[in-house]
């Protein structure tokens, strides 16, 4: 689980970067606001999962390293600001790594708490995407996940794959590698080829 | 409680319809977004109640049928889309049945957990209206319940009536019928005759 | 703790005032909407803290006086509406007393539940500012704390001071007086001299 743990901290840091950038671009936040929104983006999804499951103490209260990871992300966002804004691809890479890992970790935690399969997949997806949803609500945007290329859908698909492999006894490390990779591949292809889910109802 | 349970599933399904329609009309959601917002509209109020009361496992994690009810609602929203949009009255009917039942069920659950009367009424109202509040926040609207005809107020009144009858020993089924009907009647009259609560402060 | 308790009720009432005014000015709320938003502004921060810490029953469910304090605030908001709108300074005073007290009380509660120092300071700040954040989200504003003069920052500084003095064994009453005063002083000076934190990134 060592590798998973480090990835989780990395994911946390990069979600913090994403929140800080968003707060700055959309709400002209000061240092504090950027930190606050970065922090909520990073820990929002996992907090929601733990609160919904009654899994106390919740992740970042149990492990102060997650707070340090957030602060590391804020510092990175400041230092590499121009790079992150220009090199959208760099940023995209880390965001994608983040959601891939958060999905698998969140799904695995839900399973270990005895949650059924569908709900576990929902929890995995929540872990990955809800930090961003809260970020968008705080900066008064319609959450991008409802409008953009395949995003939460990739997480949900990855979570279902994880659960399938898990039911066949595939061990955690391999499962993380496979299911996480699928999420990354779907995301990359979706952005590369501008995949879209069909609109729920066509607008003329 | 059999009847209550079926009504609860129906209420869940129709709130899911409401969320899916709203996501489509206001945020041009794709299939996934419509499902996601429909889902949150349906389970948001009950989740908030259970989390505030520390009542674990929360309703839809304990009972996977609630998830199926949500999916049934999404499918209905797609199939009957034009009907639902045109026949606002059909939709209004089910929404009203939904809040009436959710209010009574939510209040009863709070009472059974030992919550005091005022807070139980608040919990009943939260169960009924907060799914819609979160739906409106996600689609970046000012929640309608703060601006529209009597809505949450009808729920709160019904919850208080339920508590009064409960204190006189009226059994659950009768109480559900009476208190639920009052909510429906207030709602129907409010919309029919355009009842409004007075503005908190007049705007010239 | 008698004094603290009364202050907490006062803080609750004045946050309710703030919510009711905001709902009226920004969302043209009716009586119910003003009460609802006032209520959520007053109990939102403490509820979030208790839910994140798994500290059940949460504050306002345990103690119905907090509900009465909210209603007192709503009545005050109605009766003194014109005063509150005109005399922004009066309102500012009570808001500042509120955040000072809520920060210290929230931090102390977190510590007593065994939470580590950084997280306890975050919880204290959440208690003070998150009611306002939810209020702004409900009325569809970008939360002011991300854009305004030093606000949450003052709470965080006060929480850190509280923790420092606490670690030196300063008793609660003195600590409340000192840390609370620091928050008030920072807030007053920040508004008086228009202190701002630097933008995270300069916008030309």
Coordinates of C-alpha atoms in Angstrom, one line a residue:
Chain A
X1 CA 0.0 0.0 0.0
X2 CA 3.1 2.2 0.2
X3 CA 2.9 3.2 -3.5
X4 CA -0.9 3.9 -3.2
X5 CA -0.2 6.1 -0.2
X6 CA 2.3 8.2 -2.1
X7 CA 0.1 8.5 -5.1
X8 CA -2.7 9.6 -2.8
X9 CA -0.6 12.4 -1.5
X10 CA 0.4 13.3 -5.0
X11 CA -3.2 13.3 -6.1
X12 CA -4.1 15.5 -3.2
X13 CA -1.3 18.0 -4.0
X14 CA -2.4 18.2 -7.7
X15 CA -6.0 18.8 -6.8
X16 CA -4.9 21.6 -4.6
X17 CA -3.0 23.1 -7.6
X18 CA -6.2 22.8 -9.6
X19 CA -8.3 24.6 -6.9
X20 CA -5.8 27.4 -6.5
X21 CA -5.5 28.0 -10.2
X22 CA -9.3 28.0 -10.5
X23 CA -9.8 30.4 -7.6
X24 CA -7.3 32.8 -9.1
X25 CA -8.6 32.7 -12.7
X26 CA -12.3 32.8 -11.8
X27 CA -12.6 34.6 -8.5
X28 CA -9.4 36.7 -8.4
X29 CA -8.7 35.1 -5.0
X30 CA -6.0 36.4 -2.6
X31 CA -3.5 34.1 -1.1
X32 CA -5.9 32.9 1.5
X33 CA -8.8 32.3 -0.9
X34 CA -6.5 30.4 -3.2
X35 CA -5.3 28.2 -0.4
X36 CA -8.8 27.7 1.0
X37 CA -10.3 26.6 -2.4
X38 CA -7.2 24.5 -3.2
X39 CA -7.6 22.8 0.1
X40 CA -11.3 22.1 -0.4
X41 CA -10.8 20.9 -3.9
X42 CA -8.2 18.4 -2.6
X43 CA -10.0 17.1 0.4
X44 CA -13.7 17.6 -0.6
X45 CA -14.3 14.4 -2.4
X46 CA -12.7 12.2 0.2
X47 CA -14.4 14.0 3.0
X48 CA -17.8 13.6 1.4
X49 CA -17.2 9.9 0.9
X50 CA -16.1 9.4 4.6
X51 CA -19.0 11.5 5.9
X52 CA -21.6 9.6 3.8
X53 CA -20.1 6.3 5.0
X54 CA -19.8 7.4 8.6
X55 CA -16.1 6.5 8.3
X56 CA -14.6 8.4 11.2
X57 CA -12.1 9.9 11.7
X58 CA -12.2 11.2 8.1
X59 CA -9.0 10.8 6.0
X60 CA -7.3 14.2 6.4
X61 CA -8.1 14.4 10.1
X62 CA -6.4 11.1 10.7
X63 CA -3.4 11.9 8.6
X64 CA -1.8 15.3 8.8
X65 CA 0.4 14.5 5.8
X66 CA -2.6 15.2 3.6
X67 CA -2.6 18.8 4.9
X68 CA 1.1 19.1 4.0
X69 CA 0.3 17.7 0.6
X70 CA -2.2 20.5 0.1
X71 CA 0.2 23.2 1.2
X72 CA 2.9 21.7 -1.2
X73 CA 0.3 22.0 -4.0
X74 CA -0.4 25.6 -3.1
X75 CA 3.3 26.4 -3.2
X76 CA 3.7 24.6 -6.5
X77 CA 0.8 26.5 -7.9
X78 CA 2.4 29.8 -7.0
X79 CA 5.9 28.9 -8.2
X80 CA 4.9 27.3 -11.4
X81 CA 1.8 29.4 -12.1
X82 CA 2.7 30.5 -15.6
X83 CA 3.8 27.0 -16.6
X84 CA 0.6 25.5 -15.3
X85 CA -1.5 28.0 -17.1
X86 CA 0.4 27.7 -20.3
X87 CA 1.1 24.0 -20.3
X88 CA -2.4 22.8 -19.9
X89 CA -1.2 19.4 -20.9
X90 CA 1.1 19.1 -17.8
X91 CA -1.8 20.1 -15.7
X92 CA -4.2 17.7 -17.5
X93 CA -1.7 14.9 -16.9
X94 CA -1.7 15.3 -13.1
X95 CA -5.4 15.9 -12.8
X96 CA -5.9 12.6 -14.7
X97 CA -3.5 10.8 -12.5
X98 CA -5.4 12.2 -9.5
X99 CA -8.9 11.1 -10.6
X100 CA -7.6 7.7 -11.6
X101 CA -6.1 7.1 -8.2
X102 CA -8.8 8.7 -6.1
X103 CA -11.4 6.6 -7.9
X104 CA -9.7 3.3 -7.2
X105 CA -8.8 4.2 -3.6
X106 CA -12.3 5.5 -2.9
X107 CA -13.9 2.4 -4.3
X108 CA -11.6 0.1 -2.4
X109 CA -12.3 2.0 0.9
X110 CA -16.0 1.7 0.4
X111 CA -15.8 -2.0 -0.3
X112 CA -13.7 -2.5 2.8
X113 CA -16.4 -0.9 4.8
X114 CA -19.0 -3.4 3.5
X115 CA -20.7 -1.1 1.0
X116 CA -22.5 -2.8 -1.9
X117 CA -21.1 -2.7 -5.5
X118 CA -23.1 0.0 -7.1
X119 CA -22.7 2.3 -4.1
X120 CA -19.0 1.5 -3.9
X121 CA -18.6 2.6 -7.5
X122 CA -20.6 5.8 -6.8
X123 CA -18.3 6.5 -3.7
X124 CA -15.2 6.0 -5.8
X125 CA -16.5 8.4 -8.4
X126 CA -17.5 10.9 -5.7
X127 CA -14.0 10.7 -4.2
X128 CA -12.5 11.6 -7.5
X129 CA -14.9 14.3 -8.8
X130 CA -16.6 16.0 -5.9
X131 CA -13.7 18.1 -4.8
X132 CA -13.9 19.7 -8.3
X133 CA -17.7 20.1 -8.0
X134 CA -17.4 21.9 -4.7
X135 CA -14.6 24.1 -6.2
X136 CA -16.9 25.1 -9.1
X137 CA -19.8 25.8 -6.8
X138 CA -17.6 28.0 -4.6
X139 CA -16.4 30.0 -7.7
X140 CA -20.0 30.2 -8.9
X141 CA -19.6 28.1 -12.0
X142 CA -21.8 25.3 -13.3
X143 CA -19.7 22.3 -12.4
X144 CA -17.7 21.4 -15.5
X145 CA -18.3 17.7 -15.0
X146 CA -21.8 18.2 -16.2
X147 CA -20.9 19.8 -19.4
X148 CA -17.4 18.6 -20.5
X149 CA -15.9 15.7 -22.3
X150 CA -16.2 12.3 -20.5
X151 CA -14.8 12.9 -17.0
X152 CA -16.9 11.4 -14.2
X153 CA -18.0 8.8 -16.6
X154 CA -14.4 7.6 -17.0
X155 CA -14.2 7.4 -13.2
X156 CA -17.4 5.4 -12.9
X157 CA -16.3 3.0 -15.7
X158 CA -12.9 2.5 -13.9
X159 CA -14.7 1.9 -10.6
X160 CA -16.9 -0.8 -12.2
X161 CA -13.8 -2.4 -13.7
X162 CA -12.1 -2.4 -10.3
X163 CA -15.1 -4.1 -8.7
X164 CA -15.3 -6.7 -11.4
X165 CA -11.6 -7.6 -11.1
X166 CA -11.9 -7.5 -7.3
X167 CA -14.7 -10.0 -7.5
X168 CA -12.3 -12.3 -9.5
X169 CA -9.7 -12.0 -6.7
X170 CA -7.3 -9.8 -8.6
X171 CA -5.0 -8.3 -5.9
X172 CA -5.1 -4.6 -5.1
X173 CA -1.8 -3.5 -6.8
X174 CA -2.6 -5.1 -10.1
X175 CA -6.2 -3.9 -9.9
X176 CA -5.1 -0.4 -9.2
X177 CA -2.7 -0.5 -12.2
X178 CA -5.3 -1.9 -14.6
X179 CA -8.4 0.1 -13.5
X180 CA -6.4 3.3 -13.0
X181 CA -4.9 2.9 -16.5
X182 CA -8.3 2.4 -18.1
X183 CA -9.5 5.7 -16.5
X184 CA -6.4 7.5 -17.8
X185 CA -6.8 6.0 -21.3
X186 CA -10.5 6.9 -21.5
X187 CA -9.8 10.4 -20.4
X188 CA -6.9 10.9 -22.8
X189 CA -8.8 9.5 -25.7
X190 CA -11.9 11.6 -24.8
X191 CA -9.9 14.8 -24.8
X192 CA -7.8 13.9 -27.8
X193 CA -10.7 13.0 -30.0
X194 CA -13.3 15.3 -28.3
X195 CA -15.5 12.4 -27.3
X196 CA -18.8 13.5 -25.9
X197 CA -21.6 11.7 -24.3
X198 CA -24.9 12.4 -26.1
X199 CA -26.9 15.3 -24.7
X200 CA -29.8 14.0 -22.6
X201 CA -32.1 15.9 -24.9
X202 CA -31.1 17.6 -28.1
X203 CA -31.3 21.4 -28.1
X204 CA -31.9 22.9 -31.4
Chain B
X1 CA -44.9 0.4 6.5
X2 CA -45.2 -1.4 3.2
X3 CA -47.2 1.4 1.6
X4 CA -44.8 4.1 3.0
X5 CA -41.8 2.2 1.5
X6 CA -43.3 2.1 -1.9
X7 CA -44.3 5.7 -1.8
X8 CA -40.7 6.5 -0.7
X9 CA -39.3 4.7 -3.8
X10 CA -41.9 6.5 -6.0
X11 CA -40.9 9.9 -4.4
X12 CA -37.3 9.1 -5.0
X13 CA -38.0 8.2 -8.7
X14 CA -39.9 11.4 -9.3
X15 CA -37.3 13.6 -7.7
X16 CA -34.8 12.0 -10.0
X17 CA -37.0 13.0 -12.9
X18 CA -37.1 16.5 -11.6
X19 CA -33.3 16.7 -11.4
X20 CA -32.7 15.2 -14.8
X21 CA -35.1 17.7 -16.4
X22 CA -33.6 20.6 -14.6
X23 CA -30.0 19.6 -15.5
X24 CA -31.1 19.3 -19.2
X25 CA -33.0 22.6 -19.3
X26 CA -30.6 24.7 -17.4
X27 CA -27.2 23.2 -17.8
X28 CA -27.6 21.3 -21.1
X29 CA -26.3 18.2 -19.4
X30 CA -25.2 15.0 -21.2
X31 CA -26.6 11.6 -20.1
X32 CA -24.2 11.4 -17.3
X33 CA -24.8 14.9 -16.0
X34 CA -28.6 14.3 -16.1
X35 CA -28.2 11.1 -14.2
X36 CA -25.8 12.6 -11.7
X37 CA -28.0 15.6 -10.9
X38 CA -31.1 13.4 -10.9
X39 CA -29.5 11.1 -8.4
X40 CA -28.4 14.0 -6.1
X41 CA -31.8 15.6 -6.3
X42 CA -33.4 12.3 -5.2
X43 CA -31.1 11.3 -2.4
X44 CA -29.7 14.7 -1.3
X45 CA -32.4 15.6 1.3
X46 CA -32.4 12.2 2.9
X47 CA -28.6 12.1 3.0
X48 CA -28.3 15.4 4.6
X49 CA -30.9 14.4 7.3
X50 CA -29.1 11.1 8.0
X51 CA -25.6 12.8 8.1
X52 CA -26.9 15.6 10.4
X53 CA -28.4 13.0 12.7
X54 CA -25.5 10.6 12.5
X55 CA -27.9 8.0 11.4
X56 CA -25.6 5.4 9.7
X57 CA -25.7 3.7 7.3
X58 CA -27.6 6.4 5.5
X59 CA -30.8 5.5 3.6
X60 CA -29.6 4.8 0.1
X61 CA -26.5 2.9 1.2
X62 CA -28.6 0.6 3.3
X63 CA -31.1 0.0 0.6
X64 CA -30.0 -0.5 -3.0
X65 CA -33.6 -0.2 -4.2
X66 CA -33.3 3.5 -3.8
X67 CA -30.6 3.5 -6.4
X68 CA -32.8 1.5 -8.8
X69 CA -35.6 4.0 -8.1
X70 CA -33.3 6.8 -9.2
X71 CA -32.4 4.9 -12.4
X72 CA -36.1 4.2 -13.1
X73 CA -36.7 8.0 -12.8
X74 CA -33.9 8.8 -15.2
X75 CA -35.2 6.4 -17.8
X76 CA -38.7 7.8 -17.3
X77 CA -37.3 11.3 -17.7
X78 CA -35.8 10.3 -21.1
X79 CA -38.8 8.4 -22.4
X80 CA -41.5 10.9 -21.3
X81 CA -39.3 13.9 -21.8
X82 CA -41.7 15.9 -24.0
X83 CA -44.7 14.9 -21.8
X84 CA -43.0 16.0 -18.7
X85 CA -42.0 19.4 -20.1
X86 CA -45.4 20.1 -21.6
X87 CA -47.6 18.6 -19.0
X88 CA -46.2 20.6 -16.1
X89 CA -49.3 19.6 -14.1
X90 CA -48.4 15.9 -14.2
X91 CA -44.9 16.8 -13.0
X92 CA -46.3 19.1 -10.4
X93 CA -48.5 16.3 -9.1
X94 CA -45.6 13.9 -8.6
X95 CA -43.3 16.5 -7.1
X96 CA -46.0 17.3 -4.6
X97 CA -46.6 13.7 -3.7
X98 CA -42.8 13.4 -3.3
X99 CA -42.4 16.3 -0.8
X100 CA -45.5 15.3 1.1
X101 CA -44.2 11.8 1.7
X102 CA -40.6 12.8 2.2
X103 CA -41.6 15.4 4.9
X104 CA -43.6 12.9 6.9
X105 CA -41.1 10.1 6.6
X106 CA -38.2 12.4 7.4
X107 CA -40.0 13.8 10.5
X108 CA -40.9 10.3 11.7
X109 CA -37.3 9.1 11.3
X110 CA -36.0 12.0 13.3
X111 CA -38.6 11.4 16.1
X112 CA -37.6 7.7 16.2
X113 CA -34.0 8.8 16.7
X114 CA -35.0 10.9 19.8
X115 CA -34.7 14.3 18.2
X116 CA -36.8 17.1 19.7
X117 CA -40.0 18.4 18.0
X118 CA -38.7 21.6 16.4
X119 CA -35.6 19.9 15.1
X120 CA -37.7 16.9 13.9
X121 CA -39.9 19.3 11.9
X122 CA -36.8 20.9 10.4
X123 CA -35.4 17.5 9.5
X124 CA -38.6 16.5 7.8
X125 CA -38.6 19.7 5.8
X126 CA -34.9 19.3 4.9
X127 CA -35.6 15.7 3.7
X128 CA -38.2 17.1 1.3
X129 CA -36.6 20.3 0.0
X130 CA -32.8 19.9 0.2
X131 CA -32.5 17.7 -2.8
X132 CA -34.0 20.5 -4.8
X133 CA -31.8 23.1 -3.1
X134 CA -28.6 21.1 -4.0
X135 CA -30.0 20.6 -7.6
X136 CA -30.4 24.4 -8.0
X137 CA -26.9 25.1 -6.5
X138 CA -25.4 22.6 -8.9
X139 CA -27.1 24.2 -11.9
X140 CA -26.1 27.7 -10.6
X141 CA -29.6 28.9 -9.9
X142 CA -30.8 30.7 -6.8
X143 CA -32.8 27.9 -5.1
X144 CA -36.4 28.3 -6.1
X145 CA -37.6 27.5 -2.6
X146 CA -36.5 31.0 -1.5
X147 CA -38.4 32.8 -4.2
X148 CA -41.4 30.7 -5.2
X149 CA -44.9 30.2 -4.0
X150 CA -45.3 28.5 -0.6
X151 CA -43.2 25.3 -0.9
X152 CA -40.9 24.5 2.0
X153 CA -43.5 26.3 4.2
X154 CA -46.1 23.7 3.3
X155 CA -43.6 21.0 4.3
X156 CA -42.9 22.6 7.6
X157 CA -46.6 23.1 8.3
X158 CA -47.2 19.4 7.5
X159 CA -44.4 18.3 9.7
X160 CA -45.8 20.3 12.7
X161 CA -49.2 18.8 12.1
X162 CA -47.6 15.3 12.0
X163 CA -45.9 16.0 15.3
X164 CA -49.1 17.3 16.9
X165 CA -51.1 14.2 15.8
X166 CA -48.2 12.0 16.9
X167 CA -48.3 13.5 20.4
X168 CA -52.0 12.6 20.6
X169 CA -51.2 9.0 19.7
X170 CA -52.5 8.9 16.1
X171 CA -50.9 5.9 14.4
X172 CA -48.5 6.3 11.6
X173 CA -50.7 5.4 8.6
X174 CA -53.5 7.7 9.5
X175 CA -51.0 10.4 10.4
X176 CA -49.2 10.0 7.1
X177 CA -52.5 10.3 5.2
X178 CA -53.7 13.4 7.1
X179 CA -50.4 15.3 7.3
X180 CA -49.4 14.4 3.8
X181 CA -52.8 15.5 2.5
X182 CA -52.5 18.8 4.2
X183 CA -49.1 19.4 2.5
X184 CA -50.6 18.5 -0.8
X185 CA -53.7 20.7 -0.3
X186 CA -51.6 23.7 0.8
X187 CA -49.3 23.3 -2.2
X188 CA -52.2 22.9 -4.7
X189 CA -54.0 25.9 -3.4
X190 CA -50.8 28.0 -3.2
X191 CA -50.1 27.3 -6.9
X192 CA -53.8 27.6 -8.0
X193 CA -54.4 31.0 -6.3
X194 CA -50.8 32.2 -6.5
X195 CA -50.4 32.4 -2.7
X196 CA -47.2 34.1 -1.6
X197 CA -45.7 34.6 1.7
X198 CA -45.0 38.3 2.3
X199 CA -41.6 39.5 1.3
X200 CA -39.3 39.8 4.3
X201 CA -38.8 43.4 3.3
X202 CA -40.7 45.2 0.6
X203 CA -38.7 46.2 -2.5
X204 CA -40.0 49.3 -4.3
Chain C
X1 CA -18.3 28.3 30.5
X2 CA -21.4 30.3 31.3
X3 CA -20.1 33.4 29.5
X4 CA -19.0 31.4 26.5
X5 CA -22.4 29.8 26.2
X6 CA -24.2 33.2 26.2
X7 CA -21.8 34.6 23.7
X8 CA -22.3 31.5 21.5
X9 CA -26.1 32.1 21.5
X10 CA -25.5 35.8 20.7
X11 CA -23.1 34.9 17.9
X12 CA -25.7 32.5 16.5
X13 CA -28.4 35.2 16.6
X14 CA -26.3 37.7 14.8
X15 CA -25.2 35.3 12.1
X16 CA -29.0 34.7 11.6
X17 CA -29.4 38.4 11.2
X18 CA -26.7 38.5 8.6
X19 CA -28.3 35.6 6.7
X20 CA -31.7 37.1 6.7
X21 CA -30.4 40.5 5.5
X22 CA -28.4 38.8 2.7
X23 CA -31.3 36.7 1.6
X24 CA -33.5 39.8 1.4
X25 CA -31.0 42.0 -0.3
X26 CA -29.7 39.5 -2.8
X27 CA -32.5 37.0 -3.4
X28 CA -35.6 39.0 -2.5
X29 CA -36.6 36.2 -0.1
X30 CA -40.0 35.9 1.5
X31 CA -40.3 35.4 5.2
X32 CA -39.6 31.8 5.0
X33 CA -36.6 32.1 2.7
X34 CA -35.1 34.8 5.0
X35 CA -35.6 32.5 8.0
X36 CA -34.2 29.5 6.2
X37 CA -31.1 31.3 5.0
X38 CA -30.7 33.0 8.4
X39 CA -30.9 29.6 10.1
X40 CA -28.3 28.0 7.8
X41 CA -25.9 30.9 8.1
X42 CA -26.1 30.6 11.9
X43 CA -25.7 26.9 12.2
X44 CA -23.9 25.9 9.0
X45 CA -20.3 26.4 10.3
X46 CA -20.8 24.5 13.5
X47 CA -22.8 21.7 11.7
X48 CA -20.0 21.2 9.2
X49 CA -17.4 21.0 12.1
X50 CA -19.4 18.5 14.0
X51 CA -20.2 16.4 10.9
X52 CA -16.5 16.4 9.8
X53 CA -15.4 15.4 13.3
X54 CA -18.2 12.8 13.7
X55 CA -19.2 14.7 16.9
X56 CA -22.8 13.6 17.4
X57 CA -25.4 14.8 18.3
X58 CA -24.4 18.0 16.5
X59 CA -24.6 21.3 18.4
X60 CA -28.1 22.6 17.5
X61 CA -29.7 19.2 17.8
X62 CA -28.4 18.8 21.3
X63 CA -29.4 22.2 22.4
X64 CA -32.7 23.7 21.3
X65 CA -31.7 27.1 22.6
X66 CA -29.6 27.5 19.5
X67 CA -32.8 27.3 17.4
X68 CA -34.4 30.0 19.6
X69 CA -31.3 32.2 19.2
X70 CA -31.8 31.9 15.4
X71 CA -35.5 32.9 15.7
X72 CA -34.5 35.8 17.9
X73 CA -32.1 36.9 15.2
X74 CA -34.8 36.7 12.5
X75 CA -37.1 38.8 14.6
X76 CA -34.3 41.3 15.2
X77 CA -33.5 41.5 11.5
X78 CA -37.2 42.3 10.8
X79 CA -37.6 44.9 13.5
X80 CA -34.3 46.7 13.1
X81 CA -34.1 46.1 9.3
X82 CA -33.5 49.8 8.4
X83 CA -31.0 50.3 11.2
X84 CA -29.0 47.2 10.2
X85 CA -28.9 48.2 6.6
X86 CA -27.9 51.8 7.4
X87 CA -25.6 51.3 10.3
X88 CA -23.3 48.9 8.7
X89 CA -20.9 49.5 11.6
X90 CA -23.4 48.1 14.1
X91 CA -23.7 45.0 12.0
X92 CA -20.0 44.7 11.5
X93 CA -19.5 44.8 15.2
X94 CA -21.7 41.9 15.9
X95 CA -20.5 39.9 12.9
X96 CA -16.9 40.4 14.3
X97 CA -17.9 39.3 17.8
X98 CA -19.5 36.3 16.2
X99 CA -16.5 35.1 14.2
X100 CA -14.2 35.8 17.1
X101 CA -16.2 33.6 19.5
X102 CA -17.1 30.9 17.0
X103 CA -13.4 30.5 16.1
X104 CA -12.2 30.0 19.6
X105 CA -15.2 27.8 20.6
X106 CA -14.8 25.7 17.4
X107 CA -11.0 25.3 18.0
X108 CA -11.5 24.3 21.6
X109 CA -14.1 21.7 20.7
X110 CA -11.8 20.2 18.1
X111 CA -9.0 20.0 20.6
X112 CA -11.2 18.4 23.2
X113 CA -12.0 15.7 20.6
X114 CA -8.4 14.9 20.1
X115 CA -7.9 16.6 16.8
X116 CA -4.3 17.7 15.9
X117 CA -3.3 21.3 16.0
X118 CA -3.5 22.3 12.3
X119 CA -6.8 20.6 11.8
X120 CA -8.2 22.1 15.0
X121 CA -7.3 25.6 13.7
X122 CA -9.0 24.7 10.4
X123 CA -12.1 23.5 12.3
X124 CA -12.2 26.7 14.3
X125 CA -12.0 28.8 11.2
X126 CA -14.6 26.6 9.4
X127 CA -17.0 27.1 12.4
X128 CA -16.6 30.8 12.0
X129 CA -16.8 31.3 8.3
X130 CA -18.6 28.4 6.7
X131 CA -22.1 29.5 7.6
X132 CA -21.4 32.6 5.5
X133 CA -19.9 30.6 2.7
X134 CA -23.1 28.5 2.5
X135 CA -25.2 31.6 2.7
X136 CA -23.3 33.1 -0.3
X137 CA -23.6 29.8 -2.2
X138 CA -27.4 29.7 -1.6
X139 CA -27.8 33.3 -2.8
X140 CA -25.6 32.5 -5.8
X141 CA -22.7 34.8 -4.9
X142 CA -19.0 34.1 -5.0
X143 CA -18.4 33.7 -1.3
X144 CA -17.1 37.1 0.0
X145 CA -14.4 35.5 2.1
X146 CA -12.5 34.7 -1.0
X147 CA -12.5 38.3 -2.2
X148 CA -12.8 40.7 0.7
X149 CA -10.5 42.2 3.3
X150 CA -8.8 39.9 5.7
X151 CA -11.6 37.8 7.2
X152 CA -11.1 34.0 7.4
X153 CA -7.3 34.8 7.8
X154 CA -8.1 36.7 11.0
X155 CA -9.9 33.6 12.3
X156 CA -7.1 31.3 11.4
X157 CA -4.5 33.6 13.1
X158 CA -6.7 33.7 16.2
X159 CA -7.1 30.0 16.2
X160 CA -3.3 29.5 16.0
X161 CA -2.8 31.9 18.9
X162 CA -5.4 30.0 20.9
X163 CA -3.6 26.8 20.3
X164 CA -0.2 28.3 21.3
X165 CA -1.6 29.8 24.5
X166 CA -3.4 26.5 25.2
X167 CA -0.2 24.6 24.9
X168 CA 1.3 26.9 27.5
X169 CA -1.5 26.0 29.9
X170 CA -3.4 29.4 29.7
X171 CA -6.9 28.7 31.0
X172 CA -9.9 28.8 28.7
X173 CA -11.4 32.1 29.8
X174 CA -8.2 34.1 29.5
X175 CA -7.4 32.4 26.2
X176 CA -10.9 33.2 24.9
X177 CA -10.4 36.9 25.9
X178 CA -6.9 37.2 24.4
X179 CA -7.4 35.1 21.1
X180 CA -10.8 36.5 20.5
X181 CA -9.6 40.1 21.0
X182 CA -6.8 39.5 18.5
X183 CA -9.3 38.4 15.9
X184 CA -11.4 41.5 16.5
X185 CA -8.4 43.8 16.4
X186 CA -7.1 42.3 13.1
X187 CA -10.6 42.6 11.6
X188 CA -11.1 46.2 12.8
X189 CA -7.7 47.3 11.5
X190 CA -8.1 45.4 8.2
X191 CA -11.4 47.2 7.5
X192 CA -10.3 50.5 8.9
X193 CA -7.1 50.6 6.8
X194 CA -8.3 48.5 4.0
X195 CA -5.7 45.8 4.5
X196 CA -5.7 43.2 1.8
X197 CA -3.8 40.0 1.4
X198 CA -1.8 40.0 -1.9
X199 CA -3.6 38.5 -4.8
X200 CA -2.4 35.0 -5.5
X201 CA -1.5 36.1 -9.0
X202 CA -1.6 39.7 -10.2
X203 CA -4.2 40.5 -12.8
X204 CA -3.3 43.4 -15.1

